Amino acid sequence: MLLSDYTFQTVAIGSAILGLISGVLGTFAVLRKQSLLGDGVSHAALPGVVLGFILIGSKNTEFLLLGALLSGLLSTLLITTIVKYSRIKFDSALALIMSVFFGLGLVLLTYVQKIPNANQAGLNRFIFGQASSLMRRDVNLMIICGSILLLLLIIFWKEFKIFTFDSEFAQSLGFSPKKLDLLLSLMTVTGIILGLQTVGVILMSAMLVAPAVAARQWTNKLSVMAFLGAIFGAISGIFGTAVSSFIPKLPTGPTIVLFASLIVLISILLAPGRGILHRLYRQKHNRSLNIERRAENDSTI
Amino acid sequence: MDLKTKLEYVIEVADLTVAYDVKPVLWDVDLKIPKGKLMAVVGPNGAGKSTLIKAILNLLIPISGNIKFIQNRADTKSNIKNRVAYVPQSGNVDWDFPSTVLDVVLMGRFGLLGWIKRPGKADVDIALQTLKKVGMEDYSSRQISQLSGGQQQRVFLARALVQQADIYFMDEPFKGVDTKTEKAIVLLLKDLKDQGKTVVVVHHDLQTVTEYFDWVTLINLRVVASGPVDEVFHQENLRQTYRSTGMLLKGMAV
């Protein structure tokens, strides 16, 4: 009954698409050891959202997300510039820019809320996300952007793969790491921005990292990892939406993130090969083998 | 002397200066790399050996200098990128990357394929043949995180070999490999030389230079000497190269 509900369907589809995209893009972010970039970009998007509202005065998601995209890109640019031209390391630069942008966003948000008659209610939803506010046109936007992102990923798959594994070698073959880095970062930022409305700036980095980390546990192939990341992300989206619909007053975004984290936990514990339980078992097995062998040696002496 | 004039060069480096921040790593380097030779680049730590290779490969931007690739009539490939192959130090990548040995070797074909085009069956065949050449045919579907240091080096070598280039640059291919792998790599280098390829190797072990190479460049910020091993690789040049390090050349039979 609930599953055929129009609102539920819209939110579930939107969350599934978000999970799918961030699972695939997160695969590259995790392998490039840039998991934190998601956190930085999503926080840095907040002033863009509020400025977009102030300048255009509309709460149209497209405009707000455009503002988010611009300030997210600006923050990435600033971070890379700082790392390049100073002795400040990536993690410090990221923490710095992220908190400055997020602080600015909060200041602007407070300012907007004090303007009388401004129809500002609802901007808060970008902080923690409000999946239930997703509308069909928001979902359509996610479908269009998501398809473009996936298409780009398929087209430049080989290039992204070699660049992620060994960027210097990629450069020696004539694949410019600068261009590939720019394209991949642009795609990741776009993916992050798409998720703001659903899970919010604070939880978005979990959506980027969790499905990819879980996927890495189950496979040793990049393509399978990206595929599993997409599946895990989409499952988290759908299940999170469903559970939060069944239980009243349960927020959707955080429930989605909890589902993703549950998958990570299961994967870290149970995955064959890389899983903790499997490794413990192997250690124990080896130990008992050694004891047996020693016993045999002793008996032969 | 007569021999020397007949030398054909593949690369000419002129006035090359490279610095990281303000500290110069290479200073006014002039170097000619002769065709069909096995050349060792030798010098103390921090002498700029890897930097020299990277500058020639256009992987970093020098402060000044000019690197000229000389086109020979026999060359089949017009694109410079496809004429050179690079074997970076194997420690510079994350070997926990989700990939098989065959996947990594196939990456060597990407340059010839160009943007967007995918490797096909022909590329896979070449990769498998090359894996056999480096003695890794049983490992093609092995996950790269399970390889030993020597095996990693063989994989990197195979990745460069499938490029079928004319000039090979290798950054310490003998680092962290077992004796068996070292011998195998030396055989491969000589094989490349016999095919008329040029091989430039950053090398650390002074004891083996005369045995492995026929050409040597001694470098420490500047080029101290460059030429045939039997002419250039002597005590006086070595003392000049390693002067700043105070390294003793005990047991060197030069």
Coordinates of C-alpha atoms in Angstrom, one line a residue:
Chain A
M1 CA 0.0 0.0 0.0
L2 CA 2.7 2.4 1.1
L3 CA 5.0 1.1 -1.7
S4 CA 2.6 2.3 -4.3
D5 CA 2.3 5.7 -2.8
Y6 CA 3.4 8.4 -5.2
T7 CA 5.5 10.4 -2.7
F8 CA 7.2 7.3 -1.4
Q9 CA 8.1 6.3 -5.0
T10 CA 9.5 9.7 -5.8
V11 CA 11.7 9.8 -2.7
A12 CA 12.8 6.1 -3.1
I13 CA 13.7 6.6 -6.7
G14 CA 15.6 9.8 -5.9
S15 CA 17.5 8.2 -3.0
A16 CA 18.3 5.1 -5.1
I17 CA 19.8 7.3 -7.9
L18 CA 21.8 9.3 -5.4
G19 CA 23.1 6.1 -3.8
L20 CA 24.0 4.7 -7.2
I21 CA 25.9 7.7 -8.4
S22 CA 27.7 8.3 -5.2
G23 CA 28.6 4.6 -5.0
V24 CA 30.3 4.7 -8.4
L25 CA 32.0 8.1 -7.9
G26 CA 33.0 7.2 -4.4
T27 CA 34.9 4.2 -5.7
F28 CA 37.4 6.6 -7.4
A29 CA 37.4 9.0 -4.4
V30 CA 38.3 6.2 -2.0
L31 CA 41.0 4.7 -4.3
R32 CA 42.5 8.2 -4.8
K33 CA 42.6 8.6 -1.1
Q34 CA 40.3 11.6 -1.4
S35 CA 37.5 10.3 0.8
L36 CA 37.5 13.6 2.8
L37 CA 37.0 15.7 -0.3
G38 CA 33.3 14.8 -0.2
D39 CA 33.1 16.2 3.3
G40 CA 34.9 19.4 2.3
V41 CA 32.9 20.0 -0.9
S42 CA 29.5 19.3 0.7
H43 CA 30.1 21.7 3.6
A44 CA 31.6 24.3 1.2
A45 CA 28.4 24.1 -0.8
L46 CA 26.2 25.7 1.9
P47 CA 27.2 29.4 1.3
G48 CA 26.4 28.8 -2.4
V49 CA 22.9 27.5 -1.6
V50 CA 22.1 30.6 0.6
L51 CA 23.8 33.1 -1.7
G52 CA 21.8 31.6 -4.6
F53 CA 18.6 32.2 -2.6
I54 CA 19.7 35.8 -1.7
L55 CA 20.6 36.7 -5.2
I56 CA 17.7 35.1 -7.1
G57 CA 15.2 35.1 -4.3
S58 CA 13.8 31.8 -5.4
K59 CA 13.7 28.4 -3.8
N60 CA 13.9 26.6 -7.1
T61 CA 16.1 23.6 -6.4
E62 CA 18.0 24.1 -9.7
F63 CA 19.1 27.6 -8.7
L64 CA 20.1 26.6 -5.2
L65 CA 22.0 23.6 -6.5
L66 CA 23.8 25.8 -9.1
G67 CA 24.9 28.0 -6.3
A68 CA 26.1 24.9 -4.4
L69 CA 27.9 23.7 -7.4
L70 CA 29.8 27.0 -7.9
S71 CA 30.8 27.3 -4.3
G72 CA 31.7 23.6 -4.1
L73 CA 34.0 24.0 -7.2
L74 CA 35.5 27.2 -5.8
S75 CA 36.4 25.4 -2.6
T76 CA 38.1 22.5 -4.5
L77 CA 40.0 25.1 -6.5
L78 CA 41.1 26.9 -3.4
I79 CA 42.2 23.7 -1.7
T80 CA 44.3 22.6 -4.7
T81 CA 45.8 26.1 -5.0
I82 CA 46.8 26.2 -1.4
V83 CA 48.4 22.8 -1.6
K84 CA 50.2 23.8 -4.7
Y85 CA 51.6 27.1 -3.7
S86 CA 52.2 26.7 0.0
R87 CA 53.6 24.1 2.3
I88 CA 50.2 23.4 3.8
K89 CA 49.3 19.7 3.3
F90 CA 46.0 18.5 1.7
D91 CA 44.3 17.5 4.9
S92 CA 45.0 20.9 6.6
A93 CA 43.9 22.9 3.5
L94 CA 40.7 20.9 3.3
A95 CA 39.8 21.3 7.0
L96 CA 40.6 25.0 6.7
I97 CA 38.5 25.7 3.6
M98 CA 35.7 23.4 4.7
S99 CA 35.2 25.2 8.0
V100 CA 35.6 28.7 6.6
F101 CA 33.0 28.0 3.9
F102 CA 30.6 26.2 6.2
G103 CA 30.9 29.0 8.8
L104 CA 30.2 31.6 6.1
G105 CA 27.2 29.5 5.1
L106 CA 25.8 29.5 8.6
V107 CA 26.3 33.3 8.9
L108 CA 24.5 33.9 5.7
L109 CA 21.7 31.5 6.7
T110 CA 21.2 33.3 10.0
Y111 CA 21.1 36.6 8.2
V112 CA 18.5 35.4 5.7
Q113 CA 16.3 34.1 8.5
K114 CA 16.2 37.6 10.0
I115 CA 15.0 39.3 6.9
P116 CA 11.3 39.9 7.4
N117 CA 8.9 38.5 4.9
A118 CA 11.6 36.5 3.1
N119 CA 10.3 33.2 2.1
Q120 CA 13.4 31.5 3.5
A121 CA 11.9 28.5 5.3
G122 CA 13.3 25.3 4.0
L123 CA 16.9 26.4 3.4
N124 CA 17.7 24.5 6.5
R125 CA 16.9 21.3 4.7
F126 CA 20.3 21.4 3.0
I127 CA 22.1 21.0 6.3
F128 CA 20.6 17.7 7.4
G129 CA 18.8 17.0 4.2
Q130 CA 15.1 16.4 3.8
A131 CA 14.5 13.6 1.4
S132 CA 10.8 13.9 1.9
S133 CA 10.9 17.3 0.2
L134 CA 12.1 15.7 -3.0
M135 CA 9.7 16.3 -5.9
R136 CA 9.3 14.6 -9.2
R137 CA 11.2 17.4 -11.0
D138 CA 14.1 17.1 -8.5
V139 CA 14.3 13.4 -9.2
N140 CA 14.2 14.2 -13.0
L141 CA 17.2 16.5 -12.5
M142 CA 19.0 13.7 -10.6
I143 CA 18.2 11.2 -13.4
I144 CA 19.5 13.6 -16.1
C145 CA 22.7 14.6 -14.3
G146 CA 23.3 11.0 -13.1
S147 CA 23.0 9.6 -16.6
I148 CA 25.5 12.2 -17.9
L149 CA 27.9 11.3 -15.0
L150 CA 27.6 7.6 -15.7
L151 CA 28.1 8.1 -19.4
L152 CA 31.2 10.1 -18.9
L153 CA 32.5 7.5 -16.5
I154 CA 32.0 4.7 -19.1
I155 CA 33.6 6.8 -21.9
F156 CA 36.7 7.7 -19.9
W157 CA 36.8 4.4 -17.9
K158 CA 40.2 3.4 -19.2
E159 CA 41.7 6.8 -18.6
F160 CA 40.3 7.2 -15.1
K161 CA 41.5 3.7 -14.2
I162 CA 45.1 4.3 -15.3
F163 CA 45.1 7.8 -13.8
T164 CA 43.9 6.5 -10.4
F165 CA 46.4 3.7 -10.3
D166 CA 49.5 5.4 -11.6
S167 CA 49.1 9.0 -12.7
E168 CA 52.8 9.5 -13.6
F169 CA 52.7 6.5 -15.9
A170 CA 49.4 7.8 -17.4
Q171 CA 51.2 11.1 -18.1
S172 CA 54.1 9.4 -19.8
L173 CA 51.5 7.8 -22.2
G174 CA 50.1 11.2 -23.0
F175 CA 47.0 11.2 -20.8
S176 CA 47.1 14.6 -19.0
P177 CA 46.6 14.0 -15.3
K178 CA 45.6 17.6 -15.0
K179 CA 42.6 17.2 -17.4
L180 CA 41.6 13.9 -15.9
D181 CA 41.8 15.2 -12.3
L182 CA 39.7 18.2 -13.3
L183 CA 37.1 16.1 -15.0
L184 CA 36.9 13.6 -12.2
S185 CA 36.8 16.3 -9.5
L186 CA 34.1 18.1 -11.5
M187 CA 32.1 14.9 -11.7
T188 CA 32.5 14.1 -8.0
V189 CA 31.5 17.6 -7.0
T190 CA 28.4 17.4 -9.2
G191 CA 27.5 14.0 -7.6
I192 CA 27.9 15.5 -4.1
I193 CA 25.7 18.5 -4.9
L194 CA 23.0 16.2 -6.3
G195 CA 22.8 14.5 -2.9
L196 CA 22.6 17.6 -0.7
Q197 CA 18.8 17.9 -0.8
T198 CA 18.4 14.2 0.2
V199 CA 21.0 13.6 2.9
G200 CA 22.4 17.1 3.5
V201 CA 25.9 18.6 3.7
I202 CA 26.9 16.8 6.9
L203 CA 26.0 13.3 5.9
M204 CA 26.8 13.5 2.2
S205 CA 30.4 12.3 2.6
A206 CA 29.2 9.1 4.2
M207 CA 27.2 8.4 1.0
L208 CA 30.3 8.9 -1.1
V209 CA 32.6 6.8 1.1
A210 CA 30.5 4.0 2.7
P211 CA 29.3 2.1 -0.4
A212 CA 32.7 2.2 -2.0
V213 CA 34.5 1.0 1.2
A214 CA 32.0 -1.8 1.5
A215 CA 32.4 -2.7 -2.2
R216 CA 36.2 -2.9 -1.9
Q217 CA 35.9 -5.7 0.7
W218 CA 34.2 -8.1 -1.8
T219 CA 36.2 -7.8 -4.9
N220 CA 39.6 -7.3 -6.5
K221 CA 38.4 -5.8 -9.7
L222 CA 37.9 -2.1 -10.3
S223 CA 34.8 -2.6 -12.5
V224 CA 33.2 -4.9 -10.0
M225 CA 34.0 -2.5 -7.2
A226 CA 32.3 0.4 -9.0
F227 CA 29.3 -1.9 -9.8
L228 CA 28.9 -3.1 -6.2
G229 CA 29.3 0.4 -4.9
A230 CA 26.4 1.5 -7.1
I231 CA 24.3 -1.5 -5.9
F232 CA 25.1 -0.9 -2.2
G233 CA 24.3 2.8 -2.6
A234 CA 21.0 2.2 -4.3
I235 CA 20.0 -0.5 -1.8
S236 CA 20.8 1.9 1.1
G237 CA 18.7 4.6 -0.6
I238 CA 15.6 2.3 -1.1
F239 CA 15.8 0.6 2.3
G240 CA 16.5 3.8 4.1
T241 CA 13.4 5.4 2.5
A242 CA 11.2 2.4 3.2
V243 CA 12.1 2.0 6.8
S244 CA 11.8 5.7 7.5
S245 CA 8.3 5.7 5.9
F246 CA 7.1 2.8 8.0
I247 CA 8.4 4.2 11.3
P248 CA 6.9 7.7 12.0
K249 CA 9.2 10.6 12.7
L250 CA 12.3 8.8 11.4
P251 CA 14.3 11.1 9.1
T252 CA 15.0 9.6 5.7
G253 CA 18.6 10.9 5.0
P254 CA 20.1 9.7 8.3
T255 CA 18.3 6.4 7.9
I256 CA 19.8 6.0 4.5
V257 CA 23.3 6.7 5.8
L258 CA 22.7 4.2 8.7
F259 CA 21.9 1.5 6.1
A260 CA 25.0 2.3 4.2
S261 CA 27.0 2.1 7.4
L262 CA 25.4 -1.3 8.2
I263 CA 26.5 -2.6 4.8
V264 CA 30.0 -1.4 5.6
L265 CA 30.0 -3.1 9.0
I266 CA 28.8 -6.4 7.5
S267 CA 31.3 -6.2 4.7
I268 CA 34.3 -5.5 7.0
L269 CA 33.3 -8.4 9.2
L270 CA 32.2 -11.0 6.8
A271 CA 33.7 -10.5 3.3
P272 CA 35.8 -13.5 2.2
G273 CA 39.5 -12.7 1.9
R274 CA 39.5 -9.2 3.3
G275 CA 36.9 -9.6 6.0
I276 CA 38.0 -9.7 9.7
L277 CA 36.4 -13.0 10.5
H278 CA 38.0 -14.7 7.5
R279 CA 41.4 -13.3 8.5
L280 CA 41.0 -14.4 12.1
Y281 CA 40.0 -17.9 10.9
R282 CA 43.0 -18.1 8.6
Q283 CA 45.3 -17.0 11.4
K284 CA 43.9 -19.6 13.7
H285 CA 44.0 -22.2 11.0
N286 CA 47.7 -21.5 10.3
R287 CA 48.5 -21.6 14.0
S288 CA 47.0 -25.0 14.5
L289 CA 48.7 -26.2 11.4
N290 CA 52.0 -25.0 12.8
I291 CA 51.4 -26.7 16.1
E292 CA 50.5 -30.0 14.3
R293 CA 53.7 -29.7 12.3
R294 CA 55.8 -29.0 15.3
A295 CA 54.2 -32.0 17.0
E296 CA 55.0 -34.2 14.1
N297 CA 58.6 -33.0 14.1
D298 CA 58.9 -33.6 17.8
S299 CA 57.6 -37.2 17.4
T300 CA 60.1 -37.9 14.6
I301 CA 62.9 -36.8 16.8
Chain B
M1 CA 87.5 8.0 -32.2
D2 CA 86.3 6.8 -35.5
L3 CA 83.5 4.8 -33.8
K4 CA 82.3 7.8 -31.9
T5 CA 81.6 9.9 -35.0
K6 CA 79.4 7.1 -36.3
L7 CA 77.2 7.2 -33.2
E8 CA 73.5 8.0 -33.8
Y9 CA 71.7 9.8 -31.1
V10 CA 68.1 9.5 -30.1
I11 CA 67.8 12.3 -27.5
E12 CA 69.7 15.5 -27.0
V13 CA 69.3 17.3 -23.7
A14 CA 70.7 20.9 -23.7
D15 CA 71.0 23.4 -20.8
L16 CA 68.6 21.5 -18.6
T17 CA 68.0 23.0 -15.2
V18 CA 65.4 21.7 -12.8
A19 CA 64.5 22.9 -9.3
Y20 CA 62.1 21.9 -6.6
D21 CA 61.0 25.1 -4.9
V22 CA 64.3 27.0 -5.0
K23 CA 66.7 24.1 -4.6
P24 CA 68.2 23.1 -7.9
V25 CA 68.3 19.4 -8.5
L26 CA 69.8 19.5 -12.0
W27 CA 72.1 22.3 -13.1
D28 CA 72.8 23.1 -16.7
V29 CA 72.8 19.5 -17.9
D30 CA 73.9 18.6 -21.4
L31 CA 73.5 15.0 -22.5
K32 CA 73.3 13.0 -25.6
I33 CA 71.7 9.5 -25.5
P34 CA 73.1 7.2 -28.1
K35 CA 70.8 4.9 -30.0
G36 CA 70.9 1.2 -29.3
K37 CA 72.9 1.4 -26.1
L38 CA 72.3 0.2 -22.5
M39 CA 73.0 3.3 -20.5
A40 CA 73.2 3.5 -16.7
V41 CA 72.6 6.8 -14.9
V42 CA 74.7 6.6 -11.8
G43 CA 75.1 9.0 -8.9
P44 CA 74.6 9.5 -5.2
N45 CA 71.1 9.8 -3.5
G46 CA 69.5 13.1 -4.4
A47 CA 71.8 13.6 -7.4
G48 CA 68.9 14.2 -9.7
K49 CA 68.9 10.8 -11.5
S50 CA 65.1 10.2 -11.4
T51 CA 64.5 13.9 -12.0
L52 CA 66.6 13.7 -15.2
I53 CA 64.5 10.9 -16.5
K54 CA 61.2 12.6 -15.6
A55 CA 62.4 15.9 -17.2
I56 CA 63.2 14.0 -20.4
L57 CA 59.8 12.4 -20.3
N58 CA 58.1 15.8 -19.8
L59 CA 56.7 14.6 -16.5
L60 CA 57.9 17.8 -14.8
I61 CA 58.5 21.3 -16.0
P62 CA 62.2 22.4 -16.0
I63 CA 63.3 26.0 -15.3
S64 CA 65.2 26.0 -18.5
G65 CA 66.5 23.6 -21.1
N66 CA 65.6 21.9 -24.3
I67 CA 65.0 18.2 -24.9
K68 CA 65.2 17.1 -28.5
F69 CA 63.9 13.7 -29.7
I70 CA 65.7 12.9 -32.9
Q71 CA 63.6 11.3 -35.5
N72 CA 65.3 8.4 -37.3
R73 CA 64.3 7.2 -40.7
A74 CA 63.7 3.7 -39.3
D75 CA 61.2 4.9 -36.7
T76 CA 57.7 3.7 -37.3
K77 CA 56.0 5.9 -34.8
S78 CA 55.8 9.6 -35.4
N79 CA 54.3 10.4 -32.0
I80 CA 57.1 11.0 -29.4
K81 CA 54.8 9.7 -26.6
N82 CA 54.6 6.3 -28.3
R83 CA 58.4 6.1 -29.0
V84 CA 59.3 6.1 -25.3
A85 CA 58.3 3.8 -22.5
Y86 CA 58.7 4.5 -18.8
V87 CA 59.2 2.1 -15.9
P88 CA 58.6 4.1 -12.7
Q89 CA 59.8 3.0 -9.3
S90 CA 57.4 0.3 -8.3
G91 CA 57.1 1.7 -4.8
N92 CA 55.3 4.8 -6.0
V93 CA 51.9 3.2 -6.5
D94 CA 49.3 1.6 -4.2
W95 CA 49.6 -2.1 -4.9
D96 CA 46.3 -2.7 -3.0
F97 CA 44.6 -1.2 -6.1
P98 CA 41.8 -3.6 -7.2
S99 CA 43.4 -5.0 -10.3
T100 CA 44.9 -8.2 -11.7
V101 CA 48.4 -8.6 -13.2
L102 CA 46.9 -8.7 -16.7
D103 CA 44.9 -5.5 -16.1
V104 CA 48.1 -3.6 -15.1
V105 CA 50.1 -4.9 -18.1
L106 CA 47.3 -4.0 -20.4
M107 CA 47.7 -0.4 -19.2
G108 CA 50.9 -0.3 -21.3
R109 CA 48.8 -0.5 -24.4
F110 CA 46.6 2.5 -23.5
G111 CA 49.1 5.0 -25.1
L112 CA 48.9 3.3 -28.5
L113 CA 45.2 3.1 -28.2
G114 CA 44.8 6.8 -27.5
W115 CA 41.8 8.3 -25.8
I116 CA 38.5 6.4 -25.3
K117 CA 39.3 3.3 -27.4
R118 CA 39.3 0.1 -25.3
P119 CA 42.0 -2.6 -25.5
G120 CA 40.9 -5.6 -27.6
K121 CA 41.9 -9.2 -28.1
A122 CA 45.1 -8.3 -29.9
D123 CA 46.2 -6.2 -26.9
V124 CA 45.4 -9.0 -24.5
D125 CA 47.4 -11.4 -26.6
I126 CA 50.4 -9.1 -26.6
A127 CA 50.1 -8.7 -22.9
L128 CA 50.0 -12.4 -22.2
Q129 CA 53.0 -13.1 -24.5
T130 CA 54.9 -10.4 -22.7
L131 CA 54.0 -11.8 -19.3
K132 CA 55.5 -15.1 -20.5
K133 CA 58.6 -13.2 -21.5
V134 CA 59.1 -11.9 -18.0
G135 CA 58.3 -15.3 -16.5
M136 CA 54.9 -14.3 -15.0
E137 CA 52.5 -16.2 -17.3
D138 CA 51.0 -18.1 -14.4
Y139 CA 50.2 -14.9 -12.6
S140 CA 48.1 -13.1 -15.2
S141 CA 44.8 -13.3 -13.1
R142 CA 46.6 -12.8 -9.8
Q143 CA 45.6 -9.9 -7.7
I144 CA 48.5 -7.4 -7.6
S145 CA 48.5 -7.0 -3.9
Q146 CA 49.7 -10.6 -3.6
L147 CA 52.9 -10.0 -5.5
S148 CA 56.4 -9.9 -4.1
G149 CA 58.7 -7.0 -4.8
G150 CA 60.5 -8.9 -7.6
Q151 CA 57.1 -9.8 -9.2
Q152 CA 55.9 -6.2 -9.0
Q153 CA 59.0 -5.1 -10.9
R154 CA 58.5 -7.8 -13.5
V155 CA 54.9 -6.6 -14.0
F156 CA 56.0 -3.0 -14.4
L157 CA 58.6 -4.2 -16.9
A158 CA 56.0 -6.1 -18.9
R159 CA 53.7 -3.0 -18.9
A160 CA 56.5 -1.0 -20.5
L161 CA 57.4 -3.8 -23.0
V162 CA 53.9 -4.0 -24.4
Q163 CA 54.3 -0.4 -25.5
Q164 CA 56.7 -1.7 -28.1
A165 CA 58.6 1.6 -27.8
D166 CA 62.0 2.5 -29.2
I167 CA 63.5 4.1 -26.1
Y168 CA 63.0 2.7 -22.5
F169 CA 63.5 4.7 -19.3
M170 CA 63.7 2.7 -16.1
D171 CA 63.9 4.1 -12.6
E172 CA 65.8 1.7 -10.4
P173 CA 64.3 -1.6 -11.8
F174 CA 66.6 -3.6 -9.6
K175 CA 65.4 -2.0 -6.3
G176 CA 64.1 -4.6 -3.9
V177 CA 64.2 -7.5 -6.3
D178 CA 65.8 -10.9 -5.6
T179 CA 68.9 -12.1 -7.5
K180 CA 66.9 -14.3 -9.8
T181 CA 64.7 -11.4 -10.9
E182 CA 67.8 -9.2 -11.3
K183 CA 69.4 -11.7 -13.7
A184 CA 66.1 -12.1 -15.6
I185 CA 65.8 -8.3 -16.0
V186 CA 69.3 -8.0 -17.2
L187 CA 68.7 -10.6 -19.9
L188 CA 65.6 -8.7 -21.0
L189 CA 67.6 -5.4 -21.2
K190 CA 70.2 -7.1 -23.3
D191 CA 67.4 -8.5 -25.5
L192 CA 66.0 -5.0 -26.0
K193 CA 69.4 -3.8 -26.9
D194 CA 69.8 -6.6 -29.5
Q195 CA 66.6 -5.4 -31.1
G196 CA 68.2 -2.0 -31.5
K197 CA 66.2 -0.3 -28.7
T198 CA 67.8 2.3 -26.5
V199 CA 67.6 1.6 -22.7
V200 CA 68.3 4.2 -20.0
V201 CA 68.4 2.8 -16.5
V202 CA 68.8 4.7 -13.2
H203 CA 71.2 2.4 -11.3
H204 CA 72.5 2.3 -7.8
D205 CA 74.9 -0.6 -7.6
L206 CA 78.3 0.5 -8.8
Q207 CA 79.6 -3.1 -8.7
T208 CA 77.4 -4.2 -11.6
V209 CA 77.7 -1.3 -13.9
T210 CA 80.5 -2.7 -16.0
E211 CA 78.8 -6.1 -16.2
Y212 CA 75.3 -4.9 -17.2
F213 CA 75.8 -1.7 -19.2
D214 CA 77.9 -0.5 -22.1
W215 CA 77.3 3.3 -21.6
V216 CA 77.2 5.3 -18.4
T217 CA 76.3 8.8 -17.3
L218 CA 77.7 9.9 -14.0
I219 CA 75.6 12.6 -12.4
N220 CA 75.6 14.7 -9.3
L221 CA 73.6 17.9 -9.9
R222 CA 75.7 18.3 -13.1
V223 CA 76.8 15.7 -15.5
V224 CA 80.2 14.6 -14.4
A225 CA 80.8 12.4 -17.4
S226 CA 79.0 10.5 -20.0
G227 CA 80.3 7.9 -22.4
P228 CA 81.2 4.2 -22.9
V229 CA 81.7 2.4 -19.6
D230 CA 85.3 1.4 -20.3
E231 CA 86.3 5.0 -21.0
V232 CA 84.3 6.9 -18.5
F233 CA 83.7 4.6 -15.5
H234 CA 86.9 5.1 -13.6
Q235 CA 88.1 6.0 -10.1
E236 CA 88.7 9.7 -10.8
N237 CA 85.2 10.4 -12.3
L238 CA 83.6 8.3 -9.5
R239 CA 85.4 10.3 -6.9
Q240 CA 84.1 13.5 -8.5
T241 CA 80.6 12.1 -8.6
Y242 CA 80.5 10.9 -5.1
R243 CA 82.7 13.6 -3.6
S244 CA 80.0 15.3 -1.7
T245 CA 78.8 12.1 0.0
G246 CA 82.1 11.0 1.3
M247 CA 81.2 7.5 0.2
L248 CA 84.1 5.1 0.1
L249 CA 84.7 3.1 -3.0
K250 CA 86.2 0.2 -1.3
G251 CA 86.7 -2.9 -3.4
M252 CA 86.1 -1.2 -6.7
A253 CA 88.2 -2.9 -9.3
V254 CA 88.5 0.0 -11.7

